[in-house]
Coordinates of C-alpha atoms in Angstrom, one line a residue:
X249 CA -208.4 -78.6 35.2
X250 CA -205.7 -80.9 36.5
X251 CA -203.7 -79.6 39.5
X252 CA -200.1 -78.7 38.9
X253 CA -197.8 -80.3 41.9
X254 CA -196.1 -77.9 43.7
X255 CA -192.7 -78.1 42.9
X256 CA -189.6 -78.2 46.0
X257 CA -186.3 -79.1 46.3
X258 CA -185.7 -82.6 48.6
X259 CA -183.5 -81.9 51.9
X260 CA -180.2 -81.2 52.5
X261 CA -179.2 -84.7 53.9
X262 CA -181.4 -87.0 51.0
X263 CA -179.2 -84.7 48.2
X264 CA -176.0 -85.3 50.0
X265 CA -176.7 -89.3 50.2
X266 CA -177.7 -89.3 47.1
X267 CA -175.2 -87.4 45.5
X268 CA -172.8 -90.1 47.8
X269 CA -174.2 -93.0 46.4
X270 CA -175.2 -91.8 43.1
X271 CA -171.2 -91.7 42.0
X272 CA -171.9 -95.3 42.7
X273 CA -175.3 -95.9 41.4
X274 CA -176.3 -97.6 43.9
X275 CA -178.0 -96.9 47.3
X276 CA -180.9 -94.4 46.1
X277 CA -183.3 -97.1 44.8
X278 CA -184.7 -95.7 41.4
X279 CA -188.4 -94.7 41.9
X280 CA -190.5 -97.1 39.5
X281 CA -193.7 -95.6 39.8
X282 CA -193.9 -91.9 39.1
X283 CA -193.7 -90.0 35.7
X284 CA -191.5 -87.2 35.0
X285 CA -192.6 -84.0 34.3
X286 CA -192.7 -84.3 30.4
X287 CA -193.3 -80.3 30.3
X288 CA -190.3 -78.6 32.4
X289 CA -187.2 -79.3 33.9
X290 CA -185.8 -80.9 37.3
X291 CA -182.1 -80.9 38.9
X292 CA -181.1 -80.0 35.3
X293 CA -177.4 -80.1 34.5
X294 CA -176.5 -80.2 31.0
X295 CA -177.4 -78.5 27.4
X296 CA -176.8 -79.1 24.4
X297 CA -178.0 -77.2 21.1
X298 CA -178.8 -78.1 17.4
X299 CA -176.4 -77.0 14.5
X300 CA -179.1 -75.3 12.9
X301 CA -179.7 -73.1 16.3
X302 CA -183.4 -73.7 16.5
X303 CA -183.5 -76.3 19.5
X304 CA -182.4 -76.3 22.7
X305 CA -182.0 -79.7 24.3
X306 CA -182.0 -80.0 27.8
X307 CA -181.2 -83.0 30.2
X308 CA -183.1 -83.1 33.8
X309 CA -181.2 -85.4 36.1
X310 CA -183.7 -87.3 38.7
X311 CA -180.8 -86.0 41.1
X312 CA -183.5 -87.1 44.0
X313 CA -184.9 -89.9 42.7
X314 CA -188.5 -88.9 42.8
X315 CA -189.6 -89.4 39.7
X316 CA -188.1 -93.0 37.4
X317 CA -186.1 -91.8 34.9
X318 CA -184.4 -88.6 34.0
X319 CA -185.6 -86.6 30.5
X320 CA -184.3 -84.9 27.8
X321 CA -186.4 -82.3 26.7
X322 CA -186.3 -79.5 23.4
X323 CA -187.1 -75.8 24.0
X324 CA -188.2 -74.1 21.0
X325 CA -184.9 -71.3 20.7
X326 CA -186.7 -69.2 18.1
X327 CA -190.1 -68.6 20.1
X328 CA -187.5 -68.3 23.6
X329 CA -185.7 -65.6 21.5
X330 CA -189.3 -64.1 20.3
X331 CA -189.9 -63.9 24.0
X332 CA -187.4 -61.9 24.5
X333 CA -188.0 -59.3 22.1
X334 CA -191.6 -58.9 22.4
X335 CA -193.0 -59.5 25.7
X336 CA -196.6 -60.2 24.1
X337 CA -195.1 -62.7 22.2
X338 CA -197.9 -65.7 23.5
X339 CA -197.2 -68.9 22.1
X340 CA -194.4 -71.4 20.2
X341 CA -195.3 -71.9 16.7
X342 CA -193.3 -74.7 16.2
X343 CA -194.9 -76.6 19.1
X344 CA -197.8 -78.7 18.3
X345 CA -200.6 -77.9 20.5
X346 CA -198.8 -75.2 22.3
X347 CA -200.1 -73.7 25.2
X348 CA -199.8 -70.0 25.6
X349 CA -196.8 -68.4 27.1
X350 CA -197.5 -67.6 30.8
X351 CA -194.9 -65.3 32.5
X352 CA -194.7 -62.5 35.2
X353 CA -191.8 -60.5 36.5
X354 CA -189.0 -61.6 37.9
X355 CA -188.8 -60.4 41.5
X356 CA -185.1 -60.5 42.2
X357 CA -184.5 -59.0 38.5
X358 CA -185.9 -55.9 37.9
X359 CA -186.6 -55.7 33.9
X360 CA -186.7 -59.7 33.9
X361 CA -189.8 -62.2 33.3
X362 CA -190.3 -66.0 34.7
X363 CA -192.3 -67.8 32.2
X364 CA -193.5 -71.2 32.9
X365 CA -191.5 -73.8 30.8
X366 CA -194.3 -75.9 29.1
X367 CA -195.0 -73.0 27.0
X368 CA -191.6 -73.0 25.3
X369 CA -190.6 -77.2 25.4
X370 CA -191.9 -79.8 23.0
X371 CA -193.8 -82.1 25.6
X372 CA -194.4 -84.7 22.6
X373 CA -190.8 -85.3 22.0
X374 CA -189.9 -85.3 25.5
X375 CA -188.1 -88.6 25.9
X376 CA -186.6 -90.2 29.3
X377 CA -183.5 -91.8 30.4
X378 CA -182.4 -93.0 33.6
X379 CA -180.9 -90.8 36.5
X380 CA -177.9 -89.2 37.0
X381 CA -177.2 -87.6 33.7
X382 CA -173.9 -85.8 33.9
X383 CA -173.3 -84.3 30.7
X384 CA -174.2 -84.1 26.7
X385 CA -173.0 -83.6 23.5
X386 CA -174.0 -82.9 19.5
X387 CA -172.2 -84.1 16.2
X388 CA -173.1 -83.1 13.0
X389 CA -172.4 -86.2 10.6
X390 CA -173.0 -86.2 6.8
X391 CA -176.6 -87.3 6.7
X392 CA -177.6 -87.0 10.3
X393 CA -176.9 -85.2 13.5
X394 CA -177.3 -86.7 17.0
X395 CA -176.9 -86.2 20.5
X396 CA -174.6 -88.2 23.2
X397 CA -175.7 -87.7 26.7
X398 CA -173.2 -89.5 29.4
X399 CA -175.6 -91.0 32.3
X400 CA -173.9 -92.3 35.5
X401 CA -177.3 -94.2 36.7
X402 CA -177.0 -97.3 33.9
X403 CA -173.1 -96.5 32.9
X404 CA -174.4 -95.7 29.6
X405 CA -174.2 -92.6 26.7
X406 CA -177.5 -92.8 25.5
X407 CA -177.8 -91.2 22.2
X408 CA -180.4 -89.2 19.7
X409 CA -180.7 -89.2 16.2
X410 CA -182.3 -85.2 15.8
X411 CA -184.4 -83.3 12.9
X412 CA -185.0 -80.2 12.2
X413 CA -188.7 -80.0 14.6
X414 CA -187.2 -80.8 17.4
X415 CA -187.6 -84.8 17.1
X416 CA -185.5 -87.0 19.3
X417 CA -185.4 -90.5 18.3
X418 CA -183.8 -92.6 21.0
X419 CA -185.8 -96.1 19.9
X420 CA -189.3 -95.2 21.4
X421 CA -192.1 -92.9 20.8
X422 CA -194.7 -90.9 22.4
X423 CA -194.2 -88.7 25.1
X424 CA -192.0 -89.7 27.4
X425 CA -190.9 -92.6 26.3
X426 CA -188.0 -94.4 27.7
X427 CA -185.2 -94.8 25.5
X428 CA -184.7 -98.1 23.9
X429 CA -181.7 -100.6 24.9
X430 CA -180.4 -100.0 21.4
X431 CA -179.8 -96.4 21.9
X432 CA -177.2 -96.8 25.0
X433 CA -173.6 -97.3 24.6
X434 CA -172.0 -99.2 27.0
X435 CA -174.1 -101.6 29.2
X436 CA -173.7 -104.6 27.3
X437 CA -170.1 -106.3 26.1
X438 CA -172.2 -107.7 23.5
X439 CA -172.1 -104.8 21.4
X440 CA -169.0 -104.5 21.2
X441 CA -166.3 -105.4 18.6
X442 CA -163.8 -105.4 22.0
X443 CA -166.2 -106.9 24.4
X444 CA -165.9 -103.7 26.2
X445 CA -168.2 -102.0 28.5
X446 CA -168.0 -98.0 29.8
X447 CA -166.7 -97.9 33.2
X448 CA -168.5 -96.2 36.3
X449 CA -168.6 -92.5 36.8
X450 CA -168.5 -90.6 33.4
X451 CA -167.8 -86.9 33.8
X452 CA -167.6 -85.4 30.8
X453 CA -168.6 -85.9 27.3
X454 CA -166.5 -84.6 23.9
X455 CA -167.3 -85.3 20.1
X456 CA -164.7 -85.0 17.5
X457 CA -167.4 -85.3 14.1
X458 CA -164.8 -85.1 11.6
X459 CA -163.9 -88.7 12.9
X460 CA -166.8 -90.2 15.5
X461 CA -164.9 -90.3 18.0
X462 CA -166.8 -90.0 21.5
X463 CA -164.3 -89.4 24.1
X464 CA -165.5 -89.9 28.2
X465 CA -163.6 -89.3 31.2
X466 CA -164.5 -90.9 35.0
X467 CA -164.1 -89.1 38.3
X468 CA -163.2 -91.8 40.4
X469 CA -160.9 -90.6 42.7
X470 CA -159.4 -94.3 43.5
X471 CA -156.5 -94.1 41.4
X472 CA -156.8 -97.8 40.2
X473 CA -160.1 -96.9 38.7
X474 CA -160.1 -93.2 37.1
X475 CA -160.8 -94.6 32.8
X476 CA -160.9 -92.8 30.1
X477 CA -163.1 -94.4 27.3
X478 CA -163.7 -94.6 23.7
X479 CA -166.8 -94.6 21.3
X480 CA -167.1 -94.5 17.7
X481 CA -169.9 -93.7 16.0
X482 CA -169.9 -95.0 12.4
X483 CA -172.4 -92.1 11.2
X484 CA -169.4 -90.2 10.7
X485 CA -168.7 -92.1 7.6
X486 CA -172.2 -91.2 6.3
X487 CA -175.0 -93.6 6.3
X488 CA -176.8 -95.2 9.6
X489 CA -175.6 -97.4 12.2
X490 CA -175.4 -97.4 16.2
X491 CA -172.3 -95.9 18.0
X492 CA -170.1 -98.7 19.6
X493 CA -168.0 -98.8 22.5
X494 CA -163.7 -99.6 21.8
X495 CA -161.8 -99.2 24.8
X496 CA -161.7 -97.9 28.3
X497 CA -158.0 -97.1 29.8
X498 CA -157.6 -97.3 33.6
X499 CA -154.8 -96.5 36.1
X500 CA -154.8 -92.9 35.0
X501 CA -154.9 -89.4 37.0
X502 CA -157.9 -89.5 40.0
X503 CA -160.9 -87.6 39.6
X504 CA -160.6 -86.7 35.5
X505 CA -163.2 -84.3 35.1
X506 CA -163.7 -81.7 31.8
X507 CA -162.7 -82.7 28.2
X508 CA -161.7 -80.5 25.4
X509 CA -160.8 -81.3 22.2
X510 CA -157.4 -79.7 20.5
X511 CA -157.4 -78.1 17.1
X512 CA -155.4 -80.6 15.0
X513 CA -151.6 -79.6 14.5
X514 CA -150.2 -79.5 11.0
X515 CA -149.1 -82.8 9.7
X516 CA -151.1 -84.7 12.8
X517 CA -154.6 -84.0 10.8
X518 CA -155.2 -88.0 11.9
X519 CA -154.7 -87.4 15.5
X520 CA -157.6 -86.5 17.8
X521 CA -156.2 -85.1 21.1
X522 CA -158.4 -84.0 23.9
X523 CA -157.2 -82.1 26.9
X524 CA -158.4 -82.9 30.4
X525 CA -158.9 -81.8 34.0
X526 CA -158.6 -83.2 37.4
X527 CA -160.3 -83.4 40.4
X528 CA -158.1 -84.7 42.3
X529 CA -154.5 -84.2 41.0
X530 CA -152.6 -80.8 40.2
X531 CA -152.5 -81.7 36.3
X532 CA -153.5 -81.7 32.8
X533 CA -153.4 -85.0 31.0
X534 CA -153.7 -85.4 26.9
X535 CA -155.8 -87.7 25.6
X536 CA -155.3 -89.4 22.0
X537 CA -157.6 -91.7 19.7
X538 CA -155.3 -94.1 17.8
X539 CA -157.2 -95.0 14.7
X540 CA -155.9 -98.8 14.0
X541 CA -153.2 -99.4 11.4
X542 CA -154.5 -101.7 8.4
X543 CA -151.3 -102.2 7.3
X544 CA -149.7 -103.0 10.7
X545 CA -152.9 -105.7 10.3
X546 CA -153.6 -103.4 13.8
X547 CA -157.5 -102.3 13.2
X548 CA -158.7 -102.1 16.7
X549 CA -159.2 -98.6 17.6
X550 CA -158.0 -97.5 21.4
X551 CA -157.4 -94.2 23.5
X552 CA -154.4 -93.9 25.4
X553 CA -152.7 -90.7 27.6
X554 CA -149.8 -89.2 25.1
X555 CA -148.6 -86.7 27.6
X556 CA -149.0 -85.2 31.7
X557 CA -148.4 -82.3 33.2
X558 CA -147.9 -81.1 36.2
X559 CA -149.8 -77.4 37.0
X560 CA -147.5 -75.8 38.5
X561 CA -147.0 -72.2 40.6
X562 CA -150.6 -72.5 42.6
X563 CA -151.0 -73.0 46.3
X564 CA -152.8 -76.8 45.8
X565 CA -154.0 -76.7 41.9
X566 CA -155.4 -79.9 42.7
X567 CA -159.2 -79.2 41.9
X568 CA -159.4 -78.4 38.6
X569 CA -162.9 -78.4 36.7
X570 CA -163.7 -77.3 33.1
X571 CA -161.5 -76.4 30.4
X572 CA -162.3 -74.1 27.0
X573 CA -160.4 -73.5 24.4
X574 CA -159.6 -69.7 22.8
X575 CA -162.2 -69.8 20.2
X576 CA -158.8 -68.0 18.7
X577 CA -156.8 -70.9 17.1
X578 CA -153.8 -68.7 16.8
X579 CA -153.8 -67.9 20.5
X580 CA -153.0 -71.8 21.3
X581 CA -154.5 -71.0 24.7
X582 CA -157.2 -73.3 27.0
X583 CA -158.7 -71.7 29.7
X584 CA -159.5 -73.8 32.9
X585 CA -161.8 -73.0 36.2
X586 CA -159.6 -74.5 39.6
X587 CA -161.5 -74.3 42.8
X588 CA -157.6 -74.6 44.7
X589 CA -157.2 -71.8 44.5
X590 CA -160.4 -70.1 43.2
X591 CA -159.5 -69.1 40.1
X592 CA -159.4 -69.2 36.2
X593 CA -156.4 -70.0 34.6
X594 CA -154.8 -69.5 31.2
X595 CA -153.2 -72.4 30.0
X596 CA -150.9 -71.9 26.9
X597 CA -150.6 -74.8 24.4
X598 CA -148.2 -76.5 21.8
X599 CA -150.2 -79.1 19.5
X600 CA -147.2 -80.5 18.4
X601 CA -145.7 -81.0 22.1
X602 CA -148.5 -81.0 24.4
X603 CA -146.2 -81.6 27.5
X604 CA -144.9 -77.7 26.5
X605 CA -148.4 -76.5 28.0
X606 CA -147.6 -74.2 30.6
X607 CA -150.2 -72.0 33.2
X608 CA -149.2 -68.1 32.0
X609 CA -152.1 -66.8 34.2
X610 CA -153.8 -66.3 37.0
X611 CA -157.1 -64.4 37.8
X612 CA -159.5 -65.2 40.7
X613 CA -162.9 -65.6 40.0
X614 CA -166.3 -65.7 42.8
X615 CA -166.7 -68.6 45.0
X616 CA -167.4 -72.1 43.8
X617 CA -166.6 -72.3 40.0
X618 CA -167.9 -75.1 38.0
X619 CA -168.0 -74.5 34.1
X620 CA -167.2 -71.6 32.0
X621 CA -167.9 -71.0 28.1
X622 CA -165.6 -68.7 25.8
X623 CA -166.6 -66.9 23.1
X624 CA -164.9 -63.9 20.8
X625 CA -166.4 -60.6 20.8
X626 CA -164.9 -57.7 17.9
X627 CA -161.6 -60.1 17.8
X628 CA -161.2 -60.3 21.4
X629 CA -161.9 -63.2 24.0
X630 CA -164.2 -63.1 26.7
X631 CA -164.7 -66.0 29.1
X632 CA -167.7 -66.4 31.4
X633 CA -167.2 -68.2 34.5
X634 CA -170.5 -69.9 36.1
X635 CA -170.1 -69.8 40.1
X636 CA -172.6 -72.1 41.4
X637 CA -171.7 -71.3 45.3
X638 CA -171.3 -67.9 44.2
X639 CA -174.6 -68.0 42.5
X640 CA -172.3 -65.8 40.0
X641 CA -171.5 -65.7 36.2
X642 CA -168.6 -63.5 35.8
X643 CA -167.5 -62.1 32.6
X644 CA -163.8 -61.3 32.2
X645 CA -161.2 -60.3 29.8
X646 CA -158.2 -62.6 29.9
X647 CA -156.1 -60.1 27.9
X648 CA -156.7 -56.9 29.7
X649 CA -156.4 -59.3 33.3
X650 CA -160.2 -57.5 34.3
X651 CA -163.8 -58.5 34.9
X652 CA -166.3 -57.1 32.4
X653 CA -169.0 -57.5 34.9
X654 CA -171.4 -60.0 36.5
X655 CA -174.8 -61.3 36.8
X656 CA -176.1 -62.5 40.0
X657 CA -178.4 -65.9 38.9
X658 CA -180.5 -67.8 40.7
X659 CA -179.9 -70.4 43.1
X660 CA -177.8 -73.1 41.6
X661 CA -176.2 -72.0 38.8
X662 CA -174.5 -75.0 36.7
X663 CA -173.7 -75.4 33.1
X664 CA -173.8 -73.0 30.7
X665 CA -174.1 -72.5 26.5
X666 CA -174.1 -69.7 24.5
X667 CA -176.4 -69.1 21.7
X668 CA -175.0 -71.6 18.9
X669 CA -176.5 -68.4 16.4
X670 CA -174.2 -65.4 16.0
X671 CA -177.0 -63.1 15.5
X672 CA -178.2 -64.1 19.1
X673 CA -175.9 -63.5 22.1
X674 CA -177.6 -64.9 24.6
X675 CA -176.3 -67.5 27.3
X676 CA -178.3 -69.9 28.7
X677 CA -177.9 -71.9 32.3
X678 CA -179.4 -74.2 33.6
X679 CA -180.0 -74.1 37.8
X680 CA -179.6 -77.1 39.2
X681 CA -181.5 -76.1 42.2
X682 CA -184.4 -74.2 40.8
X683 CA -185.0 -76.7 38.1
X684 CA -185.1 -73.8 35.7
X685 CA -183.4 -72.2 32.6
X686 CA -182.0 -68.8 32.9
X687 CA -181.6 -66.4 29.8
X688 CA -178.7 -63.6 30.3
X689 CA -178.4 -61.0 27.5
X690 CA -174.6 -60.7 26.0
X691 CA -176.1 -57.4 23.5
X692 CA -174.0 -55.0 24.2
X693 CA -175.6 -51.2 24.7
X694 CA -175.6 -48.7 22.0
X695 CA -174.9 -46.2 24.8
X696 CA -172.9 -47.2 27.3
X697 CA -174.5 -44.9 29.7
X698 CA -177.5 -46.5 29.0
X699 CA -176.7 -50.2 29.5
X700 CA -180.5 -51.6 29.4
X701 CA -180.2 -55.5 30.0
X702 CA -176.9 -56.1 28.8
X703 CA -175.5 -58.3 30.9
X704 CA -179.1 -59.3 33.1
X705 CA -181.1 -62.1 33.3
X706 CA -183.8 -61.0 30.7
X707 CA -185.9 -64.5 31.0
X708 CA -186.2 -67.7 33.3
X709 CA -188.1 -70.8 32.2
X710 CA -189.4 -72.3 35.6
X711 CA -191.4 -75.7 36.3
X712 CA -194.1 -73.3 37.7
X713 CA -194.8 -69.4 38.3
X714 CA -193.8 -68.1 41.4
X715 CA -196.9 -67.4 44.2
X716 CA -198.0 -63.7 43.9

C-alpha cells in the first residue's frame, strides 16, 4: 500500500511572499519536480459546474508552489448528492475504477461527515495547469460546452472542451496531463487577429454564450496598468475552433476585481455590458463589447468603459469585491460585498443608463467578505455572503433588511456555487486553507421546530481523513 503524504498548510510568511510576488508571477520559482495530487484538492479557489448539473469542476491553485502546476479536477455531483442522502452510499458509479467512499464525522459539525475526496473526483480526467488560478467560468455553445479558467501564473485563460462523463480536454491526455499550448489564450501575440496578449493579474472571469464573449478584469492597483480584456470564442457560432484574444484596455479604475454580466436592455439586444468592482477605488465601472461594424468596414472587435460611478454615502467604499445580480430581472438590482465598510450593498440598476446605478442599501455582514452567490427562494431573493476571515456564510434577506441565519465553515472559506440543479439546494465552497470542499444544505425544514441540517455543513471532501 502506498503512503498517503500527510497533508499541511506552508507558513504564514512563505503564503504572504508568495501571495506578494504571485500578483507578479514572479519571485516563487515554480516547483518542476513534484506531481500534484491528481485525487483531491489544494489552496482551491474557484468552481465551476456543468449545464447538465452532473459535474463539479474544481480548480486547485499551487498557492505555495509545492507541487508544478495547479489542476482542475471533476467531482462526480450525483454520487456527492447520493452521499448525502444515504450515508452508506459507498462508491461513484460514474467513476472508472472508483475507490470506495471513506468518511467519518465531522468533529466541529455535529450531524456532518468528512469524506476523503478521491472517492468522489475523476482522477483520470484530472488535468493540470500552471499556478495561481484565480477564477473559472462555463458556456454552453451550440455543439459544445467548455470551460475558461483565468490563471495569473502564465497570464493565460486556459480553456476545456467538456462531455457529459466528466472529460476535460485541454490538448493532452492521461492523468494529469498538462494542458497543451493550444488551449491558453493569451500568451502568445501570435494568435491573435490583433497581436494582442492578456495583461498581468486577471481577477475575474465572465462569459456571455449567446455571443462568446470572454470578458477579464486585472487588479493592478497602479492606475496606468489596471486592463480590462476581451476574448471571443468562435464556438458560439456553432462548430469548432480555439478562443482568441481581441483587445486589452488600460488606464482604467485600480484594482478591478468581480465581473457581472447585465441582462440586455430592450432595443440594446447587441450590446454585452458587464458591471464591475474595485479594489481600490469607491466605484462601479460598465463594461461594453463592441462587436465591429461591417459596414463602417470596422470588423475588429474591442471592449471599452461606457459609464463610472462613483459609490457614494459609505465611510471609504473603496474595497469593493464581488457583485451578483437579482436572479429577479425585474428588480434591476446587483448586489455587491465591500470590505470598507463591511458590508453588502444593494445596488439598483438602469440598463439603458447605467450611470443611473445608485447604492439603495446597506446591511453589514461578518468580518472579511470575499464572494457571495444569490439565488430565489418561493419568489423571494436570498443572498449568501462567504466571510473567509469570518470563517462565515451568512444568509440574508435583502428585502426584509435581516439575516436568515449562518453557518460557521471551516478555515478558509472562499468561493462559493450553488447547486446548478433546482431539485438540489445545496451550496458548495471551496476552503482555501483546508484544501477541501464543503457541502451546506439550503432544504428548508418541514417543521420549523425541527430544523435538522438546514442550513449545516452536511459533507466535506478533504485531501485526507482527519487523525482519530
Amino acid at each position: 500500500m502506498t503512503a498517503r503524504p500527510h497533508w499541511s498548510p506552508p507558513s504564514r510568511a512563505l503564503r504572504a511572499a508568495c501571495l506578494a510576488l504571485g500578483v507578479a508571477s514572479v519571485g516563487c520559482p515554480a516547483n518542476e519536480g513534484v506531481d500534484p495530487p491528481g485525487d483531491s484538492f489544494f489552496y482551491p479557489v474557484t468552481l465551476a459546474a456543468s449545464p447538465t448539473g452532473n459535474w463539479l469542476y474544481v480548480t486547485s491553485s499551487d498557492f505555495d508552489l509545492r507541487y508544478n502546476g495547479g489542476t482542475v479536477a471533476p467531482v462526480d455531483l450525483a454520487c456527492l448528492r447520493a452521499r448525502v442522502a444515504d450515508p452508506a452510499h459507498a462508491r461513484c458509479a460514474a467513476l472508472p475504477s472508483a475507490s470506495d467512499i471513506r468518511c467519518v464525522a465531522d468533529r466541529d459539525q455535529p450531524g456532518g461527515v468528512v469524506c476523503e475526496a478521491r472517492g468522489f473526483v475523476r482522477a483520470d480526467q484530472v488535468r493540470r495547469i500552471s499556478p495561481y488560478a484565480v477564477d473559472s467560468a462555463v458556456a454552453r455553445y451550440p455543439d459544445r460546452t467548455r470551460l475558461y479558467v483565468a490563471v495569473r501564473g502564465d497570464g493565460s485563460v486556459t480553456w476545456f472542451d467538456l462531455d457529459d462523463n466528466g472529460g476535460l480536454d485541454c490538448g493532452t491526455e492521461g492523468a494529469l496531463g498538462r494542458c497543451g499550448d493550444s488551449h491558453r489564450v493569451g500568451t502568445d501575440s501570435a494568435q491573435s487577429p490583433t497581436a494582442a496578449r492578456l495583461p498581468p493579474d486577471p481577477s475575474s472571469i465572465s462569459v456571455d454564450p449567446a455571443r462568446g464573449w470572454v470578458f477579464l478584469t486585472h487588479q493592478s492597483s497602479d492606475v496606468g496598468l489596471a486592463r480590462a480584456s476581451l476574448i471571443r470564442d468562435g464556438a458560439a457560432g456553432g462548430g469548432g475552433g480555439a478562443p482568441v484574444m481581441l483587445s486589452a484596455l488600460g488606464s482604467l479604475s485600480p484594482g478591478l476585481s468581480s465581473a457581472a454580466l447585465l441582462p440586455r436592455a430592450p432595443g440594446s439586444e447587441e450590446r454585452s455590458t458587464w458591471v464591475v468592482t474595485s479594489r481600490a477605488e469607491a466605484s462601479l465601472s460598465f463594461f461594453q463589447a463592441y462587436p465591429g461594424n461591417a459596414t463602417l468596414r470596422d470588423g475588429s472587435p474591442f471592449v471599452y468603459r461606457s459609464a463610472i460611478i462613483g459609490v457614494r454615502g459609505l465611510s471609504g467604499g473603496n474595497n469593493n469585491r464581488a457583485v451578483a445580480l437579482d436572479p429577479d430581472a425585474s428588480k434591476r438590482r446587483a448586489f455587491v460585498v465591500s470590505r470598507a465598510p463591511e458590508a453588502l450593498l444593494t445596488v439598483t440598476l438602469d440598463p439603458a443608463n447605467p450611470t443611473a446605478a445608485v447604492v439603495s442599501d446597506v446591511l453589514p455582514v461578518p468580518q472579511g467578505p470575499s464572494r457571495l452567490v444569490v439565488r430565489s427562494v418561493d419568489g423571494r431573493t436570498q443572498v449568501l455572503v462567504v466571510s473567509f476571515d469570518a470563517r462565515r456564510v451568512t444568509v440574508i434577506d435583502p428585502d426584509e433588511r435581516r439575516v436568515i441565519g449562518q453557518v460557521v465553515t471551516r478555515r478558509g472559506p472562499h468561493q462559493a456555487l450553488l447547486d446548478p440543479s433546482p431539485s438540489q439546494p445545496f451550496l458548495y465552497v471551496v476552503d482555501f486553507l483546508d484544501g477541501a470542499l464543503e457541502v451546506i444544505d439550503l432544504r428548508p425544514p418541514a417543521d420549523p421546530a425541527a430544523p435538522g441540517t438546514y442550513l449545516r455543513r452536511v459533507l466535506t471532501l478533504a485531501p485526507q481523513l482527519p487523525q482519530e
